[in-house]
Amino acid sequence: MNLEFLKNLKRETGEINLNPLQRGGILSKEAREALKEWADGYSVCDFCGGRLDEISKPPVKRFIHEVLPEFLGIDEVRVTHGAREGKFAVMHSIAEKGDWIVLDENAHYSSFVAAERAGLRVKVAKNSGHPEYLITEESCRRAIE
């Protein structure tokens, strides 16, 4: 697997928008230079024309459709615009509205939101509490019953 194209990715610095929802995110020249020097990472959203998996610069499209499937040993990779959306897609495809699922008490809130959106009912397997918050077979069994 040749990953050379992923080395030394550079952000195009002509336009940096700290908050795309507010005009106030536009920076002065001095602040822009400081940001380029000290800030970590960049937003792929700056390059998105609609679909994340179609961005060609940086090479997101190539990574998602060529490198990642090969690495995972699968035919195709589908990306979503967030954990909640991915969880919803799975829940919606394998369960019917009104079905029950079990989530553990440590589950991320996005799991509950996705289940609600899919019209599923949720039973919660309790954790052991502070300090370990363990999920046991017994707590799962109780939730299932």
Tab-separated table of C-alpha atoms in Angstrom:
chain	number	residue	atom	x	y	z
A	1	MET	CA	0.000	0.000	0.000
A	2	ASN	CA	1.594	3.262	-1.115
A	3	LEU	CA	0.817	6.061	1.327
A	4	GLU	CA	3.334	8.603	0.032
A	5	PHE	CA	0.551	10.951	-1.062
A	6	LEU	CA	-0.456	11.379	2.601
A	7	LYS	CA	2.943	12.648	3.719
A	8	ASN	CA	3.492	16.342	4.273
A	9	LEU	CA	-0.063	17.513	3.701
A	10	LYS	CA	-0.158	21.288	3.912
A	11	ARG	CA	-3.081	23.549	4.562
A	12	GLU	CA	-3.839	26.226	2.023
A	13	THR	CA	-3.567	29.338	4.139
A	14	GLY	CA	-5.162	31.922	1.888
A	15	GLU	CA	-8.428	31.704	3.776
A	16	ILE	CA	-8.699	30.587	7.374
A	17	ASN	CA	-12.139	30.858	8.924
A	18	LEU	CA	-12.243	30.117	12.636
A	19	ASN	CA	-16.011	30.024	12.792
A	20	PRO	CA	-17.742	29.612	9.435
A	21	LEU	CA	-21.111	30.484	10.967
A	22	GLN	CA	-20.067	33.956	12.078
A	23	ARG	CA	-18.405	36.767	10.158
A	24	GLY	CA	-16.414	37.528	13.322
A	25	GLY	CA	-14.204	34.507	12.619
A	26	ILE	CA	-12.269	36.406	9.927
A	27	LEU	CA	-8.820	37.326	11.207
A	28	SER	CA	-6.516	40.282	10.842
A	29	LYS	CA	-3.286	39.677	8.911
A	30	GLU	CA	-1.287	39.530	12.152
A	31	ALA	CA	-3.675	37.096	13.819
A	32	ARG	CA	-3.684	34.927	10.681
A	33	GLU	CA	0.126	34.694	10.746
A	34	ALA	CA	0.089	33.765	14.437
A	35	LEU	CA	-2.567	31.129	13.790
A	36	LYS	CA	-0.585	29.552	10.944
A	37	GLU	CA	2.448	29.402	13.210
A	38	TRP	CA	0.785	27.988	16.329
A	39	ALA	CA	-2.525	26.287	15.547
A	40	ASP	CA	-2.799	22.522	15.136
A	41	GLY	CA	-4.586	20.814	12.264
A	42	TYR	CA	-7.047	22.146	9.756
A	43	SER	CA	-10.669	21.700	8.897
A	44	VAL	CA	-11.411	19.408	5.988
A	45	CYS	CA	-14.731	21.240	5.797
A	46	ASP	CA	-12.863	24.161	4.220
A	47	PHE	CA	-12.515	22.003	1.089
A	48	CYS	CA	-15.928	20.347	1.076
A	49	GLY	CA	-18.144	21.046	-1.899
A	50	GLY	CA	-20.974	18.918	-0.537
A	51	ARG	CA	-19.747	15.391	0.158
A	52	LEU	CA	-16.854	14.759	2.506
A	53	ASP	CA	-15.782	11.625	0.648
A	54	GLU	CA	-15.389	13.555	-2.640
A	55	ILE	CA	-12.732	16.031	-1.431
A	56	SER	CA	-9.690	15.642	-3.666
A	57	LYS	CA	-7.383	18.201	-2.021
A	58	PRO	CA	-6.280	17.139	0.542
A	59	PRO	CA	-6.642	13.580	-0.833
A	60	VAL	CA	-9.630	12.544	1.299
A	61	LYS	CA	-11.392	10.867	-1.651
A	62	ARG	CA	-8.396	8.689	-2.466
A	63	PHE	CA	-7.893	7.796	1.193
A	64	ILE	CA	-11.545	6.857	1.776
A	65	HIS	CA	-12.163	4.990	-1.470
A	66	GLU	CA	-8.753	3.361	-2.038
A	67	VAL	CA	-6.510	3.243	1.034
A	68	LEU	CA	-9.024	2.659	3.830
A	69	PRO	CA	-10.907	-0.234	2.181
A	70	GLU	CA	-7.604	-1.945	1.398
A	71	PHE	CA	-6.373	-1.408	4.964
A	72	LEU	CA	-9.619	-2.762	6.447
A	73	GLY	CA	-9.817	-5.612	3.935
A	74	ILE	CA	-13.293	-4.650	2.727
A	75	ASP	CA	-14.833	-3.645	-0.587
A	76	GLU	CA	-16.200	-0.231	0.286
A	77	VAL	CA	-16.094	2.407	3.013
A	78	ARG	CA	-18.942	4.811	3.681
A	79	VAL	CA	-18.396	7.867	5.827
A	80	THR	CA	-20.996	9.876	7.683
A	81	HIS	CA	-20.967	13.426	8.933
A	82	GLY	CA	-20.724	12.345	12.552
A	83	ALA	CA	-21.025	9.491	15.013
A	84	ARG	CA	-24.733	10.082	15.560
A	85	GLU	CA	-25.457	9.775	11.836
A	86	GLY	CA	-23.411	6.586	11.503
A	87	LYS	CA	-25.096	4.997	14.505
A	88	PHE	CA	-28.504	5.993	13.166
A	89	ALA	CA	-27.729	4.415	9.775
A	90	VAL	CA	-26.861	1.106	11.430
A	91	MET	CA	-29.823	1.140	13.825
A	92	HIS	CA	-32.259	2.155	11.093
A	93	SER	CA	-31.026	-0.591	8.764
A	94	ILE	CA	-31.203	-3.503	11.223
A	95	ALA	CA	-34.119	-2.604	13.499
A	96	GLU	CA	-37.773	-1.704	13.080
A	97	LYS	CA	-39.419	1.332	14.640
A	98	GLY	CA	-40.565	0.344	18.138
A	99	ASP	CA	-37.929	-2.386	18.581
A	100	TRP	CA	-35.888	-2.539	21.764
A	101	ILE	CA	-32.114	-2.180	21.988
A	102	VAL	CA	-29.768	-2.364	24.962
A	103	LEU	CA	-27.217	0.378	25.524
A	104	ASP	CA	-24.892	0.441	28.468
A	105	GLU	CA	-24.853	3.309	30.919
A	106	ASN	CA	-21.430	4.359	29.602
A	107	ALA	CA	-22.734	4.788	26.040
A	108	HIS	CA	-22.104	8.127	24.367
A	109	TYR	CA	-25.124	10.413	24.218
A	110	SER	CA	-25.072	10.145	20.421
A	111	SER	CA	-26.110	6.492	20.730
A	112	PHE	CA	-29.265	7.507	22.583
A	113	VAL	CA	-30.010	10.312	20.103
A	114	ALA	CA	-29.564	7.922	17.159
A	115	ALA	CA	-31.856	5.346	18.783
A	116	GLU	CA	-34.507	7.985	19.421
A	117	ARG	CA	-34.284	9.200	15.824
A	118	ALA	CA	-34.647	5.612	14.564
A	119	GLY	CA	-37.777	5.215	16.705
A	120	LEU	CA	-36.220	2.573	18.935
A	121	ARG	CA	-36.880	1.941	22.603
A	122	VAL	CA	-33.820	1.723	24.843
A	123	LYS	CA	-33.100	-0.364	27.920
A	124	VAL	CA	-29.978	0.642	29.813
A	125	ALA	CA	-27.490	-1.794	31.307
A	126	LYS	CA	-26.288	-0.086	34.487
A	127	ASN	CA	-22.618	0.365	35.283
A	128	SER	CA	-20.964	-0.362	38.631
A	129	GLY	CA	-20.547	3.300	39.491
A	130	HIS	CA	-17.496	5.162	40.709
A	131	PRO	CA	-14.601	4.546	40.300
A	132	GLU	CA	-14.635	1.813	37.620
A	133	TYR	CA	-18.038	2.161	35.895
A	134	LEU	CA	-17.909	-1.489	34.786
A	135	ILE	CA	-20.608	-3.057	32.648
A	136	THR	CA	-21.174	-6.656	33.687
A	137	GLU	CA	-22.927	-9.586	32.049
A	138	GLU	CA	-25.415	-9.457	34.899
A	139	SER	CA	-26.332	-5.806	34.239
A	140	CYS	CA	-26.838	-6.640	30.548
A	141	ARG	CA	-28.958	-9.667	31.447
A	142	ARG	CA	-31.170	-7.518	33.698
A	143	ALA	CA	-31.613	-4.965	30.915
A	144	ILE	CA	-32.582	-7.680	28.436
A	145	GLU	CA	-35.117	-9.268	30.810
